[in-house]
PDB file of C-alpha atoms in Angstrom:
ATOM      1  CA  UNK A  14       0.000   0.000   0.000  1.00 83.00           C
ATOM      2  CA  UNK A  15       0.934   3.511  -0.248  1.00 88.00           C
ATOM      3  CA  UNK A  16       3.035   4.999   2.748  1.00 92.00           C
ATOM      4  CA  UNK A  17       5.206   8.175   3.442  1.00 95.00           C
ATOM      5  CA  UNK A  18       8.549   7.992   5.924  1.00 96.00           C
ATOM      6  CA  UNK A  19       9.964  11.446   6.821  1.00 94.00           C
ATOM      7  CA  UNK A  20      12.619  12.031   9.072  1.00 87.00           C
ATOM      8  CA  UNK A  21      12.490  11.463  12.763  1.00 84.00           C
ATOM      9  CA  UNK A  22      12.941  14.606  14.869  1.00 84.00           C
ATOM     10  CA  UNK A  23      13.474  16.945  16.496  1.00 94.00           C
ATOM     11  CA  UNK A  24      15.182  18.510  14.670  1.00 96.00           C
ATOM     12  CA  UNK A  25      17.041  21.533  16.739  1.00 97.00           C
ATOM     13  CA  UNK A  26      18.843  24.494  14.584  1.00 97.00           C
ATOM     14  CA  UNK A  27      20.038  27.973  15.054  1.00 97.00           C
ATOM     15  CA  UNK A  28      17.831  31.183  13.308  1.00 97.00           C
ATOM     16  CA  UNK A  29      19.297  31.495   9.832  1.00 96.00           C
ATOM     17  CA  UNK A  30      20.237  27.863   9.191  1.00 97.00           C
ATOM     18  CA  UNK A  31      19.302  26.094   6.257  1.00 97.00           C
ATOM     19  CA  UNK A  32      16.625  23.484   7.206  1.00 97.00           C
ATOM     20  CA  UNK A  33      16.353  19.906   5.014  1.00 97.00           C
ATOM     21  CA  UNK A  34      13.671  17.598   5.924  1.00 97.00           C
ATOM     22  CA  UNK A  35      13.731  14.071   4.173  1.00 97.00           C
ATOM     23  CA  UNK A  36      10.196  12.836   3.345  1.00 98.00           C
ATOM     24  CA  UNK A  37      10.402   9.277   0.924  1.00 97.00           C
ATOM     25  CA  UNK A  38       7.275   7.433  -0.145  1.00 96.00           C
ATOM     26  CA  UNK A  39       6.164   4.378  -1.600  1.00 95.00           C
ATOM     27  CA  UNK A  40       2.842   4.387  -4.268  1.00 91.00           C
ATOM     28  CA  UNK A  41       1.489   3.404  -6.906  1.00 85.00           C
ATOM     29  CA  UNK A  42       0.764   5.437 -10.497  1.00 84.00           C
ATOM     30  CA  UNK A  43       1.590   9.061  -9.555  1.00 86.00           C
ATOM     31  CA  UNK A  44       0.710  10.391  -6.459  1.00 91.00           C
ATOM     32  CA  UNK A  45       0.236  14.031  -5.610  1.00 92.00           C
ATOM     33  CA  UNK A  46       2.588  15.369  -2.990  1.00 95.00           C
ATOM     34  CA  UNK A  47       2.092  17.794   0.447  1.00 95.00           C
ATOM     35  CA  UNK A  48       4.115  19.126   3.178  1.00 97.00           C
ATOM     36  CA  UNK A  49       1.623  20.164   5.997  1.00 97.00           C
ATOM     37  CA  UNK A  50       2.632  22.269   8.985  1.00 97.00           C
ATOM     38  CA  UNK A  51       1.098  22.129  12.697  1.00 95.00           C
ATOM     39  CA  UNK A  52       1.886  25.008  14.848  1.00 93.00           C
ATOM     40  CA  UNK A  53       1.498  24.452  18.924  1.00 88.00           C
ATOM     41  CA  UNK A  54      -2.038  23.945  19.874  1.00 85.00           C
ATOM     42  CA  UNK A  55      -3.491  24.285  16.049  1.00 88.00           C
ATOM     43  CA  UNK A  56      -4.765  21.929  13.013  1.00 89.00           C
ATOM     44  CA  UNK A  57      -2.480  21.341   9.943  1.00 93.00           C
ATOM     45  CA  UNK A  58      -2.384  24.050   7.149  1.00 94.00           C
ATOM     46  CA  UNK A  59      -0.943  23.189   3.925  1.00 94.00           C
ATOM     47  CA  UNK A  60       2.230  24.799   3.275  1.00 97.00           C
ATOM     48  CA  UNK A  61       2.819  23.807  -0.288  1.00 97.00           C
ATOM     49  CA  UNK A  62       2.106  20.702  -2.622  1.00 95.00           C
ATOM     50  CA  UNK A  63       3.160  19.056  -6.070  1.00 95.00           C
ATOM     51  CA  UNK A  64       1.113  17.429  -7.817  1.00 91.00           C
ATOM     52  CA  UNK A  65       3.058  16.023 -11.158  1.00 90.00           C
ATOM     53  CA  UNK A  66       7.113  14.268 -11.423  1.00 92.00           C
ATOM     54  CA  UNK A  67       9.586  17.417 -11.430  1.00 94.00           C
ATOM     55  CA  UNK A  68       7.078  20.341  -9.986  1.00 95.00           C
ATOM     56  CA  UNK A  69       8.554  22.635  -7.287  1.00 97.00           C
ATOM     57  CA  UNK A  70       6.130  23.733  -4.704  1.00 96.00           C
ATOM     58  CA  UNK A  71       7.170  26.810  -2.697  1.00 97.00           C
ATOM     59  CA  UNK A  72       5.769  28.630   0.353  1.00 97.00           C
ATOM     60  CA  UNK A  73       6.836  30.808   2.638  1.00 95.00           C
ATOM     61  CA  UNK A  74      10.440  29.993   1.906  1.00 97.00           C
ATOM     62  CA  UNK A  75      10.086  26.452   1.982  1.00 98.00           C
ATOM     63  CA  UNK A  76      10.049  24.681  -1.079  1.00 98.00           C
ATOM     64  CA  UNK A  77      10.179  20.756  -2.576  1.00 98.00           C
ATOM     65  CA  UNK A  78      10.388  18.994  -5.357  1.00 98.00           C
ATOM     66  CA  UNK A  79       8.368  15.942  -6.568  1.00 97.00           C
ATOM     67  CA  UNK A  80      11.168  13.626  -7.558  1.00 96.00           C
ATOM     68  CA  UNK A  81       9.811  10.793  -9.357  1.00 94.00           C
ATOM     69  CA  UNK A  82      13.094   9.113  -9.835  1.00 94.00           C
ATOM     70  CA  UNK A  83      14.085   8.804  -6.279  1.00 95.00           C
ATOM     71  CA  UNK A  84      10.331   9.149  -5.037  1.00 96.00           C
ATOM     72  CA  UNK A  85      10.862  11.980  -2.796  1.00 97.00           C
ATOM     73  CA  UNK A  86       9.818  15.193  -1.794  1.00 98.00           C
ATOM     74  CA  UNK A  87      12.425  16.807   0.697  1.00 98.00           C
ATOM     75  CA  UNK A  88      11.258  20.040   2.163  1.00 98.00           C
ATOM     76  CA  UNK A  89      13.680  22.610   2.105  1.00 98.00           C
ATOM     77  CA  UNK A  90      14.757  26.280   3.811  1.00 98.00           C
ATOM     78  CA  UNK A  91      17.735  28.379   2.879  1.00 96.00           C
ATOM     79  CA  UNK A  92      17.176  30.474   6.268  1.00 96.00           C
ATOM     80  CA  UNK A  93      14.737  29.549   8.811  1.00 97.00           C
ATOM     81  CA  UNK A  94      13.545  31.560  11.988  1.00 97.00           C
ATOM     82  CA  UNK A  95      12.090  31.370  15.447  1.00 96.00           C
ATOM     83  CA  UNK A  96       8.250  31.471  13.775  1.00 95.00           C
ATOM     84  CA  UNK A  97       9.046  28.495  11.919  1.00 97.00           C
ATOM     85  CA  UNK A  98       9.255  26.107  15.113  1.00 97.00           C
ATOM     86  CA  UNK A  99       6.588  23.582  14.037  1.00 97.00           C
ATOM     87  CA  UNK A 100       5.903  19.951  13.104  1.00 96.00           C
ATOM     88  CA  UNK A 101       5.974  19.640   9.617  1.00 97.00           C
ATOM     89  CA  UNK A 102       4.107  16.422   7.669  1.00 96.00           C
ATOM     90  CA  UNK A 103       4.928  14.971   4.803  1.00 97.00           C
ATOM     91  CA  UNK A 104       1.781  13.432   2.757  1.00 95.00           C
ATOM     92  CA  UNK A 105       0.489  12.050  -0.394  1.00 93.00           C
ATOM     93  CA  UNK A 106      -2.854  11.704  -1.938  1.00 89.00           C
ATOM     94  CA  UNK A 107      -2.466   8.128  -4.096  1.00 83.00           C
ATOM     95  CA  UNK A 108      -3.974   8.161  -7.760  1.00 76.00           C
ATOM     96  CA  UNK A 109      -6.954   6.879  -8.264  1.00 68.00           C
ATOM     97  CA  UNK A 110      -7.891   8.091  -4.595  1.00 69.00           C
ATOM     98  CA  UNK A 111     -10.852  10.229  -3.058  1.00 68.00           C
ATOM     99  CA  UNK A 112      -7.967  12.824  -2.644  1.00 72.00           C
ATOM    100  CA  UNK A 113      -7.791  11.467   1.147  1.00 81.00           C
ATOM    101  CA  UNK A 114      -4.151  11.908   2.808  1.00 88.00           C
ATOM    102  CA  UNK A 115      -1.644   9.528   4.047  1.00 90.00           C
ATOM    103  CA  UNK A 116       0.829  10.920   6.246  1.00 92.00           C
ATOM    104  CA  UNK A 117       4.554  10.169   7.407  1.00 93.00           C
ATOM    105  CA  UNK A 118       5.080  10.555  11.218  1.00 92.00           C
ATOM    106  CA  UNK A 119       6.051  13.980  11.568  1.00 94.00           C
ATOM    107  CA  UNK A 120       9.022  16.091  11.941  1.00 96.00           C
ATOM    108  CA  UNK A 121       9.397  18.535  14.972  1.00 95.00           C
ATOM    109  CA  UNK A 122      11.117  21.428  14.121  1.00 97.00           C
ATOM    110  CA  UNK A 123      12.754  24.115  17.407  1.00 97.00           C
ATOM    111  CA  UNK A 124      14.399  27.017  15.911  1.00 97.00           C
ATOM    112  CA  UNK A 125      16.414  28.788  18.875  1.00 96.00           C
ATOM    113  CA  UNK A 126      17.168  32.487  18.758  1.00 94.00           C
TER     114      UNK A 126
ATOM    115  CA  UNK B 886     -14.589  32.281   3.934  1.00 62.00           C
ATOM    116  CA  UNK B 887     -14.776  30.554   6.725  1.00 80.00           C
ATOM    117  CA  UNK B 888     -12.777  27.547   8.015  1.00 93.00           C
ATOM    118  CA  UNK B 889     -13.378  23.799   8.982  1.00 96.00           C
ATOM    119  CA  UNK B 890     -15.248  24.412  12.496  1.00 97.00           C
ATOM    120  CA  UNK B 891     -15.080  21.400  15.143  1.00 97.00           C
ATOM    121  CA  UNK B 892     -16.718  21.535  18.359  1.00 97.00           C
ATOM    122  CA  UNK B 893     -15.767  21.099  21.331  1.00 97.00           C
ATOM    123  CA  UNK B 894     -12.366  22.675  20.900  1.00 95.00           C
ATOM    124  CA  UNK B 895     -11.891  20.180  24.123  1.00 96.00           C
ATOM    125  CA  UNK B 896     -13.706  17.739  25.900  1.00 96.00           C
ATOM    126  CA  UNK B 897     -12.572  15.711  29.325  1.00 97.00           C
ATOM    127  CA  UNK B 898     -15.163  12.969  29.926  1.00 97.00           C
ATOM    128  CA  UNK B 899     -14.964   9.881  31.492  1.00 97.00           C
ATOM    129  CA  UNK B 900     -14.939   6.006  30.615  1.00 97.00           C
ATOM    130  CA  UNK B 901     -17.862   4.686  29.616  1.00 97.00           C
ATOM    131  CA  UNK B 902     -19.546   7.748  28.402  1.00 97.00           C
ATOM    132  CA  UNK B 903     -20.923   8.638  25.088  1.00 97.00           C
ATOM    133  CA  UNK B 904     -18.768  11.537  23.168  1.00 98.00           C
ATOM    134  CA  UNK B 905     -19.607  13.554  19.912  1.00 98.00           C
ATOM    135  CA  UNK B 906     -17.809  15.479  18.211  1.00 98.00           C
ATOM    136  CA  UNK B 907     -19.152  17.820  15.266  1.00 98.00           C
ATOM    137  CA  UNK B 908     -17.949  19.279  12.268  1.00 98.00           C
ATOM    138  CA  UNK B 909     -18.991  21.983   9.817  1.00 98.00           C
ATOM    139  CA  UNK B 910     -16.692  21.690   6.447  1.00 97.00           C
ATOM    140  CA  UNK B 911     -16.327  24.816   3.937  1.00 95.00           C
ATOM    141  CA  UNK B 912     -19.121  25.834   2.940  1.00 94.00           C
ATOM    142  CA  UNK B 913     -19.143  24.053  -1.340  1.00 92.00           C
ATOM    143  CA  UNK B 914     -16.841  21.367  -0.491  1.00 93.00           C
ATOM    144  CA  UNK B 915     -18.141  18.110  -1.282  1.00 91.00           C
ATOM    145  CA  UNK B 916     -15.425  15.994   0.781  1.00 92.00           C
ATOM    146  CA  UNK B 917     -15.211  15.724   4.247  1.00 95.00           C
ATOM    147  CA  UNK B 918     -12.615  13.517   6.274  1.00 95.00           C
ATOM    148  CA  UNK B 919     -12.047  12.288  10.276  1.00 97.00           C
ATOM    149  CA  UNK B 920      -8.688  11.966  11.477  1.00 95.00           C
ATOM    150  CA  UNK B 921      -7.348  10.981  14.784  1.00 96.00           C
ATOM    151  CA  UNK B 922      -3.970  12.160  15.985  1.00 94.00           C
ATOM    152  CA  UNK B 923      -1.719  10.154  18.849  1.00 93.00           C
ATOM    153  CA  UNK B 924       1.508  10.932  20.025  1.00 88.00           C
ATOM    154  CA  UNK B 925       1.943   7.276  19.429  1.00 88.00           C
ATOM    155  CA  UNK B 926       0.219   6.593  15.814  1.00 88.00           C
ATOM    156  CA  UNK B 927       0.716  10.287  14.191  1.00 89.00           C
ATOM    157  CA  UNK B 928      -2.149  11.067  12.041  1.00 91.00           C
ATOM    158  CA  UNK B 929      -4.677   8.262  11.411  1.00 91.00           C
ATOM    159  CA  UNK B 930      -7.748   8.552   8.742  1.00 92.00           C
ATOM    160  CA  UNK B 931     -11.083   7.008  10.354  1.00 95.00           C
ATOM    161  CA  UNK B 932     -13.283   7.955   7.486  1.00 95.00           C
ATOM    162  CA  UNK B 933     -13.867   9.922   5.033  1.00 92.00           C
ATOM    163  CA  UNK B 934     -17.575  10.658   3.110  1.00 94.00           C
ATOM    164  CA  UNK B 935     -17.810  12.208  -0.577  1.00 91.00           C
ATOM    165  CA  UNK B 936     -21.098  13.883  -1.404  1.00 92.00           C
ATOM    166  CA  UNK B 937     -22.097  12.919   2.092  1.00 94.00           C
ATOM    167  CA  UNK B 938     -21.757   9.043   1.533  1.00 94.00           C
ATOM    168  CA  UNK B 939     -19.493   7.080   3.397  1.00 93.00           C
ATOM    169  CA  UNK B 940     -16.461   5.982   1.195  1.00 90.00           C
ATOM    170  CA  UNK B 941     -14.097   4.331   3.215  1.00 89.00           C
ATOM    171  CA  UNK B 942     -14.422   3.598   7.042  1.00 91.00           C
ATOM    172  CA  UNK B 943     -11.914   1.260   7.110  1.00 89.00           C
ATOM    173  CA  UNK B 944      -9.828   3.370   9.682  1.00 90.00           C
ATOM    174  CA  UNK B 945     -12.353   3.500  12.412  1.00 93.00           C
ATOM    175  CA  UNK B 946     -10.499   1.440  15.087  1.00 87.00           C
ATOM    176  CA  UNK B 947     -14.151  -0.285  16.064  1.00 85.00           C
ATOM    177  CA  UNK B 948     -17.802  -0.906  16.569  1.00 91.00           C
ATOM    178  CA  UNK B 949     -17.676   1.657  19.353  1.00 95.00           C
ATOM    179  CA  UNK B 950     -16.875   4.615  16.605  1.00 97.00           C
ATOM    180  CA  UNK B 951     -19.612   5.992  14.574  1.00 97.00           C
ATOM    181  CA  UNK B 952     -20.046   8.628  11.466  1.00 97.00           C
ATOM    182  CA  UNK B 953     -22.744  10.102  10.061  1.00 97.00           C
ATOM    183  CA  UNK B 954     -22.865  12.839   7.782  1.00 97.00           C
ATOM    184  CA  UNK B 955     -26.775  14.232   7.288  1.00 96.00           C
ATOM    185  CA  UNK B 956     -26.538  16.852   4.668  1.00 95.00           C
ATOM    186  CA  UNK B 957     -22.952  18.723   3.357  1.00 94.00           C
ATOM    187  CA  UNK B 958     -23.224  20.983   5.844  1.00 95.00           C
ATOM    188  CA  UNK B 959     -22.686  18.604   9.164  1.00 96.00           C
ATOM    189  CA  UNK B 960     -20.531  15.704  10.076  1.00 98.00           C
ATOM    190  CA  UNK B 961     -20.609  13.920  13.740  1.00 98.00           C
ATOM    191  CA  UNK B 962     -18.020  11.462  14.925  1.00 98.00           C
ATOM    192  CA  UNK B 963     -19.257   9.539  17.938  1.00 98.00           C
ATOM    193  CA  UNK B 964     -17.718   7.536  20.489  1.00 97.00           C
ATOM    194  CA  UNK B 965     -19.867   5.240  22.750  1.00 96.00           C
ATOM    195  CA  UNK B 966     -18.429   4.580  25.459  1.00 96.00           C
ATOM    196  CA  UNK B 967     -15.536   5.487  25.108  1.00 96.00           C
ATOM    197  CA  UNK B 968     -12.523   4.355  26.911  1.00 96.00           C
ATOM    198  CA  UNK B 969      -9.252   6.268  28.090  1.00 96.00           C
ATOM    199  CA  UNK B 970      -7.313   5.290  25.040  1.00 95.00           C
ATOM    200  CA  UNK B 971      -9.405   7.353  22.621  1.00 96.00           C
ATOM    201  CA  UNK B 972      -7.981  10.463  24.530  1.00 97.00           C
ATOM    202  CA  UNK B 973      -6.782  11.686  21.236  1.00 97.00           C
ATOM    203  CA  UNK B 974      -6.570  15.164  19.047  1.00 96.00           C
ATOM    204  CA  UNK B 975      -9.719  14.192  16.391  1.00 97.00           C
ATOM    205  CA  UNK B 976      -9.595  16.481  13.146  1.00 96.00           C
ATOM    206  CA  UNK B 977     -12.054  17.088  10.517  1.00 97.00           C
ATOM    207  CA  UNK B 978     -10.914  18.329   7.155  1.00 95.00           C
ATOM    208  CA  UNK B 979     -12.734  19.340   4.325  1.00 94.00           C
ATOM    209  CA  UNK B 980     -12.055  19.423   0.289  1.00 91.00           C
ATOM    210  CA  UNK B 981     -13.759  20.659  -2.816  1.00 86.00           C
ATOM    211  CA  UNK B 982     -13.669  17.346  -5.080  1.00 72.00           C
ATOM    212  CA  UNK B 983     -12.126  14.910  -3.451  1.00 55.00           C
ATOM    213  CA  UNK B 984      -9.692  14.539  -6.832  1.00 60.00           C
ATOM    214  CA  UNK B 985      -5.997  13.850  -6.235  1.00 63.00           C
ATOM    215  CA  UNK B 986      -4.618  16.991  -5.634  1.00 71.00           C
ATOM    216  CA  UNK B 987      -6.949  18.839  -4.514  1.00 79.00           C
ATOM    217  CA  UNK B 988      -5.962  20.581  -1.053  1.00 86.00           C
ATOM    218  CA  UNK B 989      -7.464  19.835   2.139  1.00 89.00           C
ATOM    219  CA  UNK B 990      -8.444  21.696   4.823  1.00 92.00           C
ATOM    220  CA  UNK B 991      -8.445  20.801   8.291  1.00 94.00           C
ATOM    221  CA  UNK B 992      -9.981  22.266  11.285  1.00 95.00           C
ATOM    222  CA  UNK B 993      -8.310  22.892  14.211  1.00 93.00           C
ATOM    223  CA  UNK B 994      -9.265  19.900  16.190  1.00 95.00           C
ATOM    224  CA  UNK B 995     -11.457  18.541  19.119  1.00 97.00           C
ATOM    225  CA  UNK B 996      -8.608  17.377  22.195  1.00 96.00           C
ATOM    226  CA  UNK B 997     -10.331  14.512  23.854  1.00 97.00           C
ATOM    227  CA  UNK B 998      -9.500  13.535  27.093  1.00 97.00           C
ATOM    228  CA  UNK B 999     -11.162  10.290  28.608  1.00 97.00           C
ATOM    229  CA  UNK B1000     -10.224   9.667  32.093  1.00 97.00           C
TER     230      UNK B1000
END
């Protein structure tokens, strides 16, 4: 079945660092692709998606590319800051689905002054 | 526009009781999904309805969870009784056409606490 593995947190950085988060995943056909991100206390809000082999989505900074080859979708940050202290999820919506979400485990994310 | 509203925001109850938990989606999407989040699980799809039919329930954990969805408008999630290991953060989440792709929404969640 389909299935998404991110990287395990926390992960613990400095204000202006650059920020990689690993997200893999395993599906059939071609799957559209989402990085959702939970602050403290709140639901999840989309921060960007891809939805076709070699798109870019970009938000706020962050930005990922579907890679087809290597099926992954790494989320990525030249220079993060406090604000962006989250948990971020990686997800995919399978082909041939209702557009419901599967999602990896979740990557905290502290971002000290 | 609006979000995805849930009620309660939070709920403590104990064993054994009945709990419901409600959901309005965006108002012209014809989607509407339940999620349960654990510390232990991460995010878990129960079930999810399209044009207010029941497409896939295969993640509710058991007979004790119910769904019903009444008209596009209202969703319930109930939980009778319930026991202390439902104490879980349950989302609803909302989407226009349920197409791959498509972005969905999610509300900001009902934090259930069974004691």
């Amino acid at each position: 079945g389909n299935s998404v593995t991110q990287m395990e947190g926390p992960v613990t950085l400095s204000e202006e660092a650059f920020l990689t988060i690993n997200c893999t995943y395993t599906a059939t056909g071609y799957p559209s692709l989402f990085w959702y991100v939970q602050y403290p206390g709140e639901g999840l809000q989309l921060l960007l998606k891809a939805t076709k082999a070699d798109d870019k989505g970009s938000n706020k900074g962050f930005e990922a590319t579907y890679r087809k080859e290597t099926t992954s979708f790494h989320l990525e940050k030249g220079s993060v800051q406090v604000s962006d202290s989250a948990v971020y999820f990686c997800a995919l919506s399978g082909e041939g689905s209702q557009g419901n979400l599967i999602f990896g485990k979740g990557t905290k994310l502290s971002v000290k002054p | 526009d609006a979000g995805v509203i849930q009620s309660p925001r939070h709920e403590v109850t104990e064993m054994g009781q009945e709990v419901t938990l409600r959901c309005k989606p965006i108002s012209g999407h014809n989607s509407l999904f339940w999620y349960r989040q654990t510390m232990m699980r991460g995010l878990e799809l129960l079930i999810y309805f399209n044009n207010n039919v029941p497409i896939d329930d295969s993640g509710m954990p058991e007979d004790r969870f119910s769904a019903k969805m009444p008209n596009a408008s209202f969703s319930t999630l109930k939980i009778q009784p319930s026991e202390p290991r439902d104490s879980a953060v349950y989302f609803c989440a909302s989407s226009r056409t349920g197409g791959v792709g498509n972005t969905i929404y999610f509300g900001e969640g009902s934090w259930l606490t069974v004691v």
